[in-house]
Amino acid sequence: MTVRPAYHALSAHHGKVGGALLRDLFAEDPRRGERFAAEAAGLYLDYSKQRVTGETLRLLAALARECGLNERIEAMFRGERINLTEGRAVLHVALRAPREARIVVDGRDVVPDVHATLDRMARFAAAVRDGAWRGHTGKPVRAVVNLGIGGSDLGPAMAYDALRHYATRDIGFRFVSNVDGTDLAEAVRDLDPETTLFVVSSKTFTTVETLTNARTARAWLVGRLRDDAAVGRHFVAVSTNAAEVEKFGIDTENMFGFWDWVGGRYSMDSAIGLSTMIAIGPEAFRAMLGGFHAMDEHFRSAPFERNLPALHALLCVWNANFLGAHSLAVLPYDQYLRRFPAYLQQLSMESNGKRVTRGGAEVGHETAQILWGEPGTNGQHSFFQLLHQGTRLVPCDFLGFCTSLNPLPEHHDLLMANLFAQGEALAFGKGEAEVRAEGVGEALVPHKTFPGNRPSNTILAEKLTPAVLGSLVAFYEHSVFTQGVIWDVNSFDQYGVELGKVLATRIHAELRAESEPRLAHDSSTNALIRRYRNRIF
Ligand code: G6Q
C-alpha cells in the first residue's frame, strides 16, 4: 500500500486536511449530511461525520484501484484461488447465488450443489419445525443445541439472536462452544433428552472443543435414554468431513455438507446455518440469502464512490493508517444485535489481523483495527466516557432501525434519539466557550468540555428483517475483503491460531500424566503447570 502513488498523494493530502474539524466541514457545506451518504440493498450509510473531504474519498478510491480492487473482486466472484496460502477459492458469494447463476470451480458449476444442500436443509428444518422429525422415543424436537466453535458458532449464535423475532417459539435454541464443561452442563441441565436435537457443526470435524462437547453430549443422551441407537434421531452433523462424521456415529444421511471454498467465518449462510433455518424456517432463511446476494451484486457493480462496503473499508483505512485509530467500535442500537460485534470481531480480526503481505514480506503499515462493541444504549453508561473525552481516537459504527420489532410505547424514539445524539456529540463536542456560557465554574470547564471531531458512521435500515441481516453481514464481509486488498494481506487464512493449539496439546498430556512430567517450558509455564497439577493453594 505504502508504495502506491495514491498513498503518497494521500499522505500529502493528510498533511493538509488531517487536522480539519468536522464542525468546519459541516459549516462549509450545508448539504454535507445528505451528500456524504450512500444507499444500497436496504442499508443507508451516512459517513458525513468522518473526517474526510471529497478529495480524501477520491484519493482513497484511487488507492483501492491501484491496489487492484476491481480485479480482486472479479477474481473472488470467478472462483479463483485467491486464498493463496491455502490454495483455495473464496466463494461465500456462491452460497447465496440464485439458482440460475453459474459459478465454476475446477470445471464444476457449484450453484446446483449449493441449492441441493439448501433444499435438503429445508426439508429437514421443516420436518423438525412441524414435528414430523421424531426423537428416539417418538417425541417432537423442543430444543436444538448447536455444538460448534469459532466460525461454526459465532454466525449461527449471532443470527439466532438477531432473528429471534422471526423464530419459532415452540423450540428453544442453545449454542455451546466452549470446551469449559460449564457451557455444555448449563445448556443441557434443564433439557429433556427425548426432545433434544444436537447439531454438531464442524467443517473439519476434528476441532477438539466441538468433538469433546459432542462426545459428552452423546454420553448425556445415551446415558439417559439407555440406547446407543438414540444417537441417530438426536444428532445431525454439518461438516465437510463425511469419514469423521461416520466415525463419530452419525449417519451421513443426517449430515449436511459444504465445501472447502467456504471459510469458517464466512459460513453462516452455508449448512452451518442449519440451526438458523430450523429457527426461522426455510423461507425466511432464503430471504436472508437474498439480502446477502443483493449486497454482493452491489459490491460487484457499484463504483467505489457509491459502493457501501468499499466506502466503509476506505474510511477504515483512512482512520487506521492516516488518523492513527487503533480500534473500531460497532454499536448496534438494537438488542437483537447484541452478538453482532462478537461476530464481526472474528470476521475482521481473524481475516485481517496479519503482519505479512500476501507475498510474505512484512507489511509496512498497520492492518486490522481492534473491533469491539456493545449494544446501545447500554454502552453509553459504561465506556462511552472514553469515546467522548478519552485520549484515544475510536471511530464508531452506529447501527439502527427506523421501525422497532417490539414497538412498546416510548421506547423506540428514545433509543433512536440516543443513537443520533451520540454521533452528533462525538462529531461536534462542546467547546469551552459553550461550557462557560452555561455558568460552569472555571475549575470544572476542562472536565466538562468535549473536544468533538471524533468520526462515526451511521448505518440505518427500515427494519431488522432476515434480508436486512444478510445485507448487513455481506456489507461487513466485503468491507473486510476490501481492507485486506488495500493492506495486501491474505484475509482468508488464520495461521495465528495454530501455535496455541499445538502447545495446548503438549501441555494437555503433561496435565494428565500419572507421574510428575519433566517440564521443558519457560519457568513461568513450568510453575503454572506444577501448581495446577498439585493444586498448590
Ligand atoms: C474461521 C476459522 C475458525 C473455525 C473454527 C471451527 O474462519 O477457521 O474459527 O471456524 O476453528 O472449525 P471447524 O468448523 O472445523 O470445527
Coordinates of C-alpha atoms and ligand atoms in Angstrom, one line a residue:
M1 CA 0.0 0.0 0.0
T2 CA 2.7 2.5 1.0
V3 CA 4.4 2.2 -2.4
R4 CA 1.4 3.3 -4.4
P5 CA 1.3 6.8 -5.8
A6 CA -2.2 7.3 -4.3
Y7 CA -0.8 6.5 -0.9
H8 CA 1.8 9.3 -1.3
A9 CA -0.9 11.6 -2.5
L10 CA -3.0 10.7 0.5
S11 CA -0.1 11.4 2.8
A12 CA 0.4 14.8 1.4
H13 CA -3.4 15.4 1.5
H14 CA -3.4 14.3 5.1
G15 CA -0.8 17.0 5.8
K16 CA -3.4 19.5 4.6
V17 CA -6.7 18.2 5.9
G18 CA -5.7 15.8 8.7
G19 CA -6.5 18.5 11.3
A20 CA -9.7 19.6 9.7
L21 CA -12.6 20.0 12.1
L22 CA -16.0 18.3 11.4
R23 CA -17.5 21.5 12.7
D24 CA -15.9 23.4 9.8
L25 CA -16.5 20.8 7.2
F26 CA -20.2 20.9 8.0
A27 CA -20.3 24.7 8.1
E28 CA -18.6 24.9 4.7
D29 CA -21.1 22.5 3.0
P30 CA -24.7 22.8 4.4
R31 CA -25.7 19.7 2.4
R32 CA -22.8 17.5 3.6
G33 CA -25.1 15.3 5.7
E34 CA -27.0 14.3 2.6
R35 CA -24.1 14.3 0.1
F36 CA -21.8 12.1 2.2
A37 CA -24.2 9.2 2.2
A38 CA -25.0 6.2 0.1
E39 CA -27.7 3.6 -0.1
A40 CA -28.0 0.0 -1.3
A41 CA -29.6 -3.3 -0.6
G42 CA -31.8 -1.9 2.2
L43 CA -29.0 -0.1 4.0
Y44 CA -28.3 3.7 4.3
L45 CA -24.8 4.6 5.2
D46 CA -24.2 8.2 6.4
Y47 CA -20.4 8.8 6.5
S48 CA -20.6 12.6 6.7
K49 CA -19.3 12.5 10.2
Q50 CA -16.0 11.0 9.0
R51 CA -13.0 13.4 8.9
V52 CA -12.8 13.3 5.1
T53 CA -13.4 15.7 2.2
G54 CA -14.5 14.8 -1.4
E55 CA -10.8 14.9 -2.3
T56 CA -9.9 12.4 0.5
L57 CA -12.5 10.0 -0.9
R58 CA -11.3 10.5 -4.4
L59 CA -7.7 9.6 -3.4
L60 CA -8.8 6.7 -1.3
A61 CA -10.8 5.3 -4.2
A62 CA -7.7 5.8 -6.4
L63 CA -5.7 3.8 -3.8
A64 CA -8.2 1.0 -4.0
R65 CA -7.9 1.0 -7.8
E66 CA -4.1 1.0 -7.7
C67 CA -4.2 -1.9 -5.2
G68 CA -6.3 -3.8 -7.9
L69 CA -9.6 -3.9 -6.0
N70 CA -11.6 -4.3 -9.2
E71 CA -9.6 -7.2 -10.4
R72 CA -9.6 -8.9 -7.0
I73 CA -13.3 -8.6 -6.6
E74 CA -13.7 -10.3 -10.0
A75 CA -11.2 -12.9 -9.1
M76 CA -13.2 -13.8 -6.0
F77 CA -16.5 -13.9 -7.8
R78 CA -15.0 -16.0 -10.5
G79 CA -13.8 -18.6 -8.0
E80 CA -10.1 -18.1 -8.5
R81 CA -7.9 -19.5 -5.7
I82 CA -7.4 -16.1 -4.0
N83 CA -6.6 -17.8 -0.7
L84 CA -3.1 -18.2 -1.8
T85 CA -1.5 -19.7 1.3
E86 CA -4.1 -22.5 1.4
G87 CA -4.6 -22.7 -2.3
R88 CA -8.4 -22.3 -2.1
A89 CA -11.1 -20.4 -3.8
V90 CA -13.1 -18.0 -1.6
L91 CA -16.7 -18.3 -2.7
H92 CA -19.0 -17.5 0.1
V93 CA -20.8 -15.4 -2.5
A94 CA -21.8 -18.7 -4.2
L95 CA -23.7 -19.7 -1.1
R96 CA -26.3 -17.0 -1.8
A97 CA -26.2 -17.1 -5.6
P98 CA -29.7 -17.6 -7.2
R99 CA -30.5 -21.0 -8.7
E100 CA -29.9 -19.7 -12.3
A101 CA -26.4 -18.4 -11.5
R102 CA -23.3 -20.3 -12.7
I103 CA -20.1 -20.3 -10.8
V104 CA -17.4 -22.7 -11.9
V105 CA -14.7 -24.1 -9.6
D106 CA -12.3 -26.7 -11.0
G107 CA -14.6 -27.2 -14.0
R108 CA -17.7 -27.7 -11.9
D109 CA -20.7 -25.4 -11.5
V110 CA -21.1 -25.2 -7.8
V111 CA -24.5 -23.4 -7.7
P112 CA -26.6 -26.6 -8.2
D113 CA -24.7 -28.2 -5.3
V114 CA -25.4 -25.2 -3.1
H115 CA -29.1 -25.4 -3.9
A116 CA -29.3 -29.1 -3.5
T117 CA -27.9 -28.7 0.1
L118 CA -30.3 -25.8 0.8
D119 CA -33.2 -28.0 -0.4
R120 CA -32.1 -30.8 1.9
M121 CA -31.7 -28.4 4.8
A122 CA -35.2 -27.0 4.1
R123 CA -36.8 -30.5 4.1
F124 CA -35.1 -31.3 7.4
A125 CA -35.8 -27.9 9.0
A126 CA -39.4 -28.2 8.0
A127 CA -39.7 -31.7 9.5
V128 CA -38.2 -30.6 12.8
R129 CA -40.4 -27.5 12.9
D130 CA -43.6 -29.3 12.1
G131 CA -42.9 -32.3 14.4
A132 CA -42.6 -34.8 11.6
W133 CA -39.0 -35.5 12.7
R134 CA -39.3 -37.5 15.9
G135 CA -36.8 -38.4 18.6
H136 CA -35.9 -41.9 19.6
T137 CA -39.0 -42.2 21.8
G138 CA -41.3 -40.7 19.3
K139 CA -41.5 -37.2 20.6
P140 CA -41.0 -34.0 18.6
V141 CA -38.0 -31.7 19.0
R142 CA -38.3 -29.0 21.6
A143 CA -34.7 -27.9 21.9
V144 CA -31.9 -27.6 19.4
V145 CA -28.3 -27.4 20.7
N146 CA -25.7 -26.3 18.2
L147 CA -22.2 -27.6 19.1
G148 CA -19.5 -25.7 17.3
I149 CA -16.9 -23.1 17.8
G150 CA -15.4 -20.0 16.0
G151 CA -17.0 -19.8 12.6
S152 CA -19.2 -22.7 13.4
D153 CA -20.7 -21.0 16.4
L154 CA -20.5 -17.2 16.2
G155 CA -22.5 -16.9 13.0
P156 CA -25.4 -19.2 14.0
A157 CA -25.5 -17.8 17.5
M158 CA -25.5 -14.2 16.3
A159 CA -28.1 -14.9 13.6
Y160 CA -30.4 -16.7 16.1
D161 CA -30.3 -13.7 18.4
A162 CA -30.7 -11.3 15.5
L163 CA -33.7 -13.0 14.0
R164 CA -35.3 -14.3 17.2
H165 CA -38.4 -12.2 16.4
Y166 CA -39.0 -14.4 13.4
A167 CA -38.1 -17.7 15.1
T168 CA -40.5 -20.4 16.2
R169 CA -41.2 -20.2 19.9
D170 CA -42.0 -23.9 20.0
I171 CA -38.3 -24.9 20.0
G172 CA -35.6 -23.5 22.2
F173 CA -32.1 -22.8 20.8
R174 CA -28.8 -23.0 22.6
F175 CA -25.3 -22.6 21.4
V176 CA -22.4 -24.5 23.1
S177 CA -18.9 -23.6 22.0
N178 CA -16.5 -23.5 24.9
V179 CA -14.6 -26.6 26.0
D180 CA -15.2 -25.4 29.5
G181 CA -17.7 -28.0 30.7
T182 CA -19.8 -25.3 32.2
D183 CA -21.0 -24.3 28.8
L184 CA -22.5 -27.7 28.0
A185 CA -23.5 -28.5 31.5
E186 CA -25.6 -25.3 31.9
A187 CA -27.0 -25.7 28.3
V188 CA -28.4 -29.2 28.9
R189 CA -29.2 -29.1 32.6
D190 CA -32.9 -28.4 32.1
L191 CA -33.3 -30.2 28.8
D192 CA -35.3 -33.3 28.1
P193 CA -33.1 -35.7 26.1
E194 CA -36.2 -37.2 24.5
T195 CA -36.9 -33.9 22.8
T196 CA -33.4 -32.5 22.2
L197 CA -31.6 -32.4 18.9
F198 CA -27.9 -31.8 18.7
V199 CA -26.4 -30.2 15.6
V200 CA -22.7 -30.9 15.6
S201 CA -21.3 -28.1 13.4
S202 CA -17.7 -28.5 12.4
K203 CA -16.2 -28.0 9.0
T204 CA -13.3 -30.3 9.7
F205 CA -15.0 -32.5 12.3
T206 CA -11.6 -32.6 14.1
T207 CA -11.9 -29.5 16.3
V208 CA -11.1 -30.6 19.8
E209 CA -13.6 -28.3 21.6
T210 CA -16.5 -29.3 19.4
L211 CA -15.7 -33.0 19.4
T212 CA -15.3 -33.0 23.2
N213 CA -18.6 -31.3 23.6
A214 CA -20.2 -33.7 21.1
R215 CA -18.9 -36.8 22.9
T216 CA -20.1 -35.5 26.2
A217 CA -23.5 -34.7 24.7
R218 CA -23.7 -38.1 23.3
A219 CA -22.9 -39.7 26.6
W220 CA -25.5 -37.5 28.3
L221 CA -28.1 -38.6 25.8
V222 CA -27.3 -42.3 25.7
G223 CA -26.9 -42.4 29.4
R224 CA -30.5 -41.1 29.9
L225 CA -32.2 -42.8 27.0
R226 CA -30.3 -46.0 27.6
D227 CA -29.9 -46.9 24.0
D228 CA -27.0 -46.2 21.6
A229 CA -29.4 -46.2 18.7
A230 CA -30.9 -43.0 20.1
V231 CA -27.9 -41.1 18.6
G232 CA -29.4 -41.5 15.1
R233 CA -32.5 -39.4 15.9
H234 CA -30.8 -36.9 18.2
F235 CA -27.6 -36.0 16.4
V236 CA -27.1 -34.4 13.0
A237 CA -23.9 -33.1 11.6
V238 CA -22.8 -30.1 9.5
S239 CA -19.4 -30.8 8.0
T240 CA -17.2 -31.3 5.0
N241 CA -15.7 -34.5 6.5
A242 CA -18.0 -37.4 6.0
A243 CA -15.5 -40.0 7.2
E244 CA -15.1 -38.4 10.6
V245 CA -18.9 -37.8 10.9
E246 CA -19.4 -41.5 10.3
K247 CA -16.7 -42.4 12.8
F248 CA -18.5 -40.4 15.4
G249 CA -21.6 -42.4 14.8
I250 CA -23.8 -40.0 12.9
D251 CA -25.4 -41.5 9.8
T252 CA -24.2 -39.4 6.8
E253 CA -27.8 -39.4 5.7
N254 CA -28.2 -36.9 8.5
M255 CA -25.1 -34.8 7.5
F256 CA -25.3 -31.5 5.7
G257 CA -22.2 -30.7 3.7
F258 CA -20.4 -27.7 2.4
W259 CA -17.1 -27.1 0.6
D260 CA -13.5 -26.2 1.2
W261 CA -14.1 -22.8 -0.5
V262 CA -16.3 -21.7 2.4
G263 CA -14.1 -20.2 5.2
G264 CA -15.4 -20.8 8.8
R265 CA -16.0 -17.1 9.5
Y266 CA -17.8 -16.8 6.1
S267 CA -20.1 -19.8 6.6
M268 CA -23.2 -18.7 8.5
D269 CA -25.2 -18.8 5.2
S270 CA -24.0 -22.3 4.4
A271 CA -25.2 -25.5 6.1
I272 CA -23.6 -24.1 9.2
G273 CA -26.8 -22.0 9.3
L274 CA -28.9 -25.2 9.8
S275 CA -29.9 -24.1 13.3
T276 CA -30.8 -20.7 11.9
M277 CA -33.0 -22.3 9.3
I278 CA -34.7 -24.5 11.9
A279 CA -35.4 -21.4 13.9
I280 CA -36.7 -19.0 11.3
G281 CA -37.9 -21.5 8.6
P282 CA -36.6 -22.1 5.1
E283 CA -38.5 -19.2 3.6
A284 CA -37.0 -16.6 5.9
F285 CA -33.6 -18.2 5.5
R286 CA -33.8 -17.8 1.7
A287 CA -34.9 -14.2 2.3
M288 CA -31.7 -13.7 4.3
L289 CA -29.7 -15.2 1.4
G290 CA -31.5 -12.7 -0.9
G291 CA -30.2 -9.9 1.3
F292 CA -26.7 -11.2 1.2
H293 CA -26.9 -11.5 -2.6
A294 CA -28.3 -8.0 -3.1
M295 CA -25.2 -6.6 -1.3
D296 CA -22.9 -8.9 -3.3
E297 CA -24.3 -7.6 -6.5
H298 CA -24.0 -4.0 -5.3
F299 CA -20.4 -4.6 -4.2
R300 CA -19.5 -6.2 -7.5
S301 CA -21.1 -3.5 -9.7
A302 CA -21.2 -0.1 -8.0
P303 CA -18.4 2.4 -8.4
F304 CA -16.3 2.7 -5.3
E305 CA -17.5 6.2 -4.7
R306 CA -21.1 4.9 -4.2
N307 CA -20.2 1.4 -3.0
L308 CA -21.2 0.8 0.6
P309 CA -18.7 -1.9 1.6
A310 CA -15.9 -0.2 -0.4
L311 CA -16.6 3.2 1.2
H312 CA -16.7 1.7 4.6
A313 CA -13.4 0.0 4.0
L314 CA -11.8 3.1 2.6
L315 CA -12.8 5.0 5.7
C316 CA -11.4 2.3 7.9
V317 CA -8.1 2.6 6.1
W318 CA -8.1 6.4 6.4
N319 CA -8.8 6.2 10.1
A320 CA -6.3 3.4 10.8
N321 CA -3.5 4.4 8.5
F322 CA -3.7 8.2 8.4
L323 CA -5.5 9.3 11.5
G324 CA -3.9 6.6 13.7
A325 CA -7.1 5.0 15.1
H326 CA -6.4 1.6 16.6
S327 CA -9.9 0.3 17.0
L328 CA -13.4 0.4 15.6
A329 CA -16.4 0.3 17.9
V330 CA -19.5 -1.2 16.4
L331 CA -22.6 -0.1 18.4
P332 CA -25.9 -1.6 17.4
Y333 CA -28.8 0.2 18.8
D334 CA -30.9 -2.9 18.7
Q335 CA -30.9 -5.6 21.4
Y336 CA -31.4 -8.4 18.9
L337 CA -27.9 -7.5 17.5
R338 CA -26.2 -7.9 20.9
R339 CA -23.9 -10.6 19.5
F340 CA -23.1 -8.7 16.3
P341 CA -19.9 -7.1 17.5
A342 CA -18.6 -10.5 18.7
Y343 CA -19.4 -11.9 15.2
L344 CA -17.7 -9.0 13.5
Q345 CA -14.7 -9.4 15.7
Q346 CA -13.8 -12.7 14.2
L347 CA -14.7 -11.6 10.7
S348 CA -12.4 -8.7 10.8
M349 CA -9.7 -9.6 13.2
E350 CA -9.1 -13.2 12.1
S351 CA -9.2 -12.1 8.5
N352 CA -7.0 -9.0 8.6
G353 CA -5.0 -9.4 11.8
K354 CA -1.9 -10.2 9.7
R355 CA 1.6 -8.8 9.7
V356 CA 2.9 -10.0 6.4
T357 CA 1.8 -9.3 2.8
R358 CA 0.3 -12.0 0.5
G359 CA 3.9 -12.4 -0.8
G360 CA 5.2 -13.0 2.8
A361 CA 7.1 -9.6 3.3
E362 CA 6.4 -7.6 6.5
V363 CA 3.7 -5.1 5.9
G364 CA 4.9 -1.5 6.4
H365 CA 1.7 -0.2 7.9
E366 CA -1.0 -1.0 10.4
T367 CA -3.6 -3.7 9.5
A368 CA -6.9 -4.7 11.2
Q369 CA -8.3 -2.5 13.9
I370 CA -9.3 -4.0 17.2
L371 CA -13.1 -4.3 16.7
W372 CA -15.3 -4.3 19.7
G373 CA -18.7 -3.0 20.8
E374 CA -21.9 -3.4 22.8
P375 CA -25.5 -2.6 22.1
G376 CA -26.7 0.9 22.7
T377 CA -27.9 2.4 24.9
N378 CA -26.0 0.2 27.4
G379 CA -22.6 1.2 26.2
Q380 CA -23.4 4.9 26.9
H381 CA -23.5 4.1 30.6
S382 CA -20.0 2.5 30.6
F383 CA -17.3 3.0 28.0
F384 CA -18.7 6.0 26.1
Q385 CA -16.9 8.2 28.5
L386 CA -13.6 7.2 26.8
L387 CA -15.2 7.7 23.4
H388 CA -16.1 11.3 24.2
Q389 CA -13.3 12.5 26.4
G390 CA -10.5 9.9 26.4
T391 CA -7.2 10.5 24.7
R392 CA -7.7 7.8 22.0
L393 CA -9.5 8.2 18.7
V394 CA -12.1 5.5 18.4
P395 CA -14.2 5.6 15.2
C396 CA -17.7 4.2 15.7
D397 CA -20.3 2.5 13.6
F398 CA -23.8 3.2 14.9
L399 CA -26.4 0.8 13.6
G400 CA -30.1 1.4 13.9
F401 CA -33.6 0.7 12.6
C402 CA -36.4 3.0 11.9
T403 CA -39.1 0.6 12.9
S404 CA -38.9 -1.4 16.1
L405 CA -39.9 -5.1 16.1
N406 CA -41.2 -4.6 19.6
P407 CA -42.9 -1.2 19.5
L408 CA -43.6 -0.6 23.1
P409 CA -44.8 2.9 23.7
E410 CA -42.0 5.4 24.2
H411 CA -39.0 3.0 23.8
H412 CA -38.1 3.3 20.2
D413 CA -37.9 7.1 19.8
L414 CA -35.9 7.2 23.0
L415 CA -33.5 4.6 21.6
M416 CA -33.1 6.3 18.3
A417 CA -32.8 9.8 19.9
N418 CA -29.8 8.4 21.8
L419 CA -28.2 6.9 18.7
F420 CA -28.5 10.2 16.7
A421 CA -27.3 12.2 19.8
Q422 CA -24.2 10.2 20.3
G423 CA -23.0 10.7 16.7
E424 CA -23.7 14.4 17.0
A425 CA -21.9 14.7 20.3
L426 CA -18.9 12.8 19.1
A427 CA -18.6 14.9 16.0
F428 CA -19.2 18.4 17.3
G429 CA -18.5 18.1 21.0
K430 CA -18.9 21.1 23.3
G431 CA -16.3 23.8 23.4
E432 CA -15.0 25.7 26.4
A433 CA -16.9 28.8 25.5
E434 CA -20.2 26.9 25.4
V435 CA -19.4 25.3 28.8
R436 CA -18.6 28.7 30.3
A437 CA -21.7 30.2 28.8
E438 CA -23.7 27.7 30.9
G439 CA -22.2 29.2 34.0
V440 CA -19.9 26.4 34.8
G441 CA -17.1 27.4 37.2
E442 CA -13.7 27.8 35.8
A443 CA -12.2 24.8 37.6
L444 CA -14.8 22.5 36.0
V445 CA -14.5 23.8 32.5
P446 CA -11.8 21.4 31.3
H447 CA -13.7 18.5 32.8
K448 CA -17.0 19.4 31.1
T449 CA -15.5 20.2 27.7
F450 CA -16.0 17.8 24.8
P451 CA -13.3 18.1 22.1
G452 CA -15.5 16.5 19.4
N453 CA -14.1 15.7 16.0
R454 CA -14.5 12.0 16.6
P455 CA -15.6 10.2 13.5
S456 CA -18.5 7.9 13.1
N457 CA -20.7 6.2 10.5
T458 CA -24.4 5.8 10.9
I459 CA -26.0 2.7 9.2
L460 CA -29.7 2.7 9.1
A461 CA -32.3 0.3 7.8
E462 CA -36.0 0.4 7.8
K463 CA -36.4 -2.8 10.0
L464 CA -34.3 -5.7 11.1
T465 CA -35.5 -8.4 8.7
P466 CA -33.8 -11.6 7.6
A467 CA -32.9 -9.9 4.3
V468 CA -31.5 -6.8 6.1
L469 CA -29.4 -9.0 8.3
G470 CA -28.0 -10.8 5.2
S471 CA -27.3 -7.4 3.6
L472 CA -25.6 -6.1 6.8
V473 CA -23.3 -9.2 7.1
A474 CA -22.4 -9.1 3.5
F475 CA -21.6 -5.3 3.9
Y476 CA -19.1 -6.1 6.6
E477 CA -17.7 -9.1 4.8
H478 CA -16.9 -7.1 1.7
S479 CA -15.6 -4.2 3.7
V480 CA -13.2 -6.6 5.4
F481 CA -12.3 -8.0 1.9
T482 CA -11.6 -4.5 0.6
Q483 CA -9.4 -3.6 3.6
G484 CA -7.4 -6.8 3.1
V485 CA -6.9 -6.0 -0.6
I486 CA -5.6 -2.5 0.3
W487 CA -3.4 -3.8 3.0
D488 CA -2.2 -6.6 0.7
V489 CA -2.8 -9.4 3.3
N490 CA -4.4 -12.8 2.8
S491 CA -7.8 -12.3 4.6
F492 CA -8.7 -16.0 4.3
D493 CA -6.1 -18.0 6.4
Q494 CA -5.7 -17.9 10.2
Y495 CA -2.3 -19.5 10.9
G496 CA -2.2 -17.3 14.0
V497 CA -4.5 -19.7 15.9
E498 CA -2.2 -22.7 15.3
L499 CA 0.7 -22.2 17.8
G500 CA -1.6 -22.1 20.9
K501 CA -3.4 -25.3 19.7
V502 CA -0.1 -27.2 19.3
L503 CA 1.2 -26.1 22.7
A504 CA -2.1 -26.9 24.3
T505 CA -1.9 -30.5 23.0
R506 CA 1.5 -30.9 24.6
I507 CA 0.5 -29.3 27.9
H508 CA -2.7 -31.4 28.0
A509 CA -0.6 -34.5 28.0
E510 CA 1.5 -33.1 30.8
L511 CA -1.5 -32.2 32.9
R512 CA -2.8 -35.7 32.6
A513 CA 0.4 -37.6 33.1
E514 CA 0.3 -40.0 36.0
S515 CA 3.7 -39.3 37.3
E516 CA 5.3 -35.8 37.6
P517 CA 6.3 -34.9 34.0
R518 CA 9.7 -33.5 33.1
L519 CA 8.7 -30.0 32.0
A520 CA 10.8 -28.1 29.5
H521 CA 8.8 -24.9 29.1
D522 CA 9.9 -21.5 30.4
S523 CA 10.0 -21.1 34.1
S524 CA 6.6 -19.4 34.3
T525 CA 4.7 -22.0 32.3
N526 CA 6.5 -24.8 34.2
A527 CA 5.5 -23.3 37.6
L528 CA 1.9 -22.8 36.5
I529 CA 1.6 -26.4 35.3
R530 CA 3.1 -27.7 38.6
R531 CA 0.7 -25.5 40.6
Y532 CA -2.3 -26.8 38.6
R533 CA -1.2 -30.4 38.8
N534 CA -0.6 -30.4 42.5
R535 CA -3.4 -28.0 43.4
I536 CA -1.0 -25.8 45.4
F537 CA -3.2 -23.3 47.2
Ligands
G6Q1 C1 -12.8 -19.4 10.9 C2 -11.9 -20.3 11.4 C3 -12.3 -21.0 12.7 C4 -13.2 -22.2 12.6 C5 -13.2 -23.0 13.9 C6 -14.1 -24.2 13.9 O1 -12.7 -18.8 9.8 O2 -11.5 -21.2 10.5 O3 -13.0 -20.1 13.6 O4 -14.5 -21.9 12.2 O5 -11.9 -23.3 14.3 O6 -13.6 -25.1 12.9 P1 -14.5 -26.3 12.5 O7 -15.7 -25.8 11.9 O8 -13.6 -27.1 11.5 O9 -14.8 -27.1 13.8

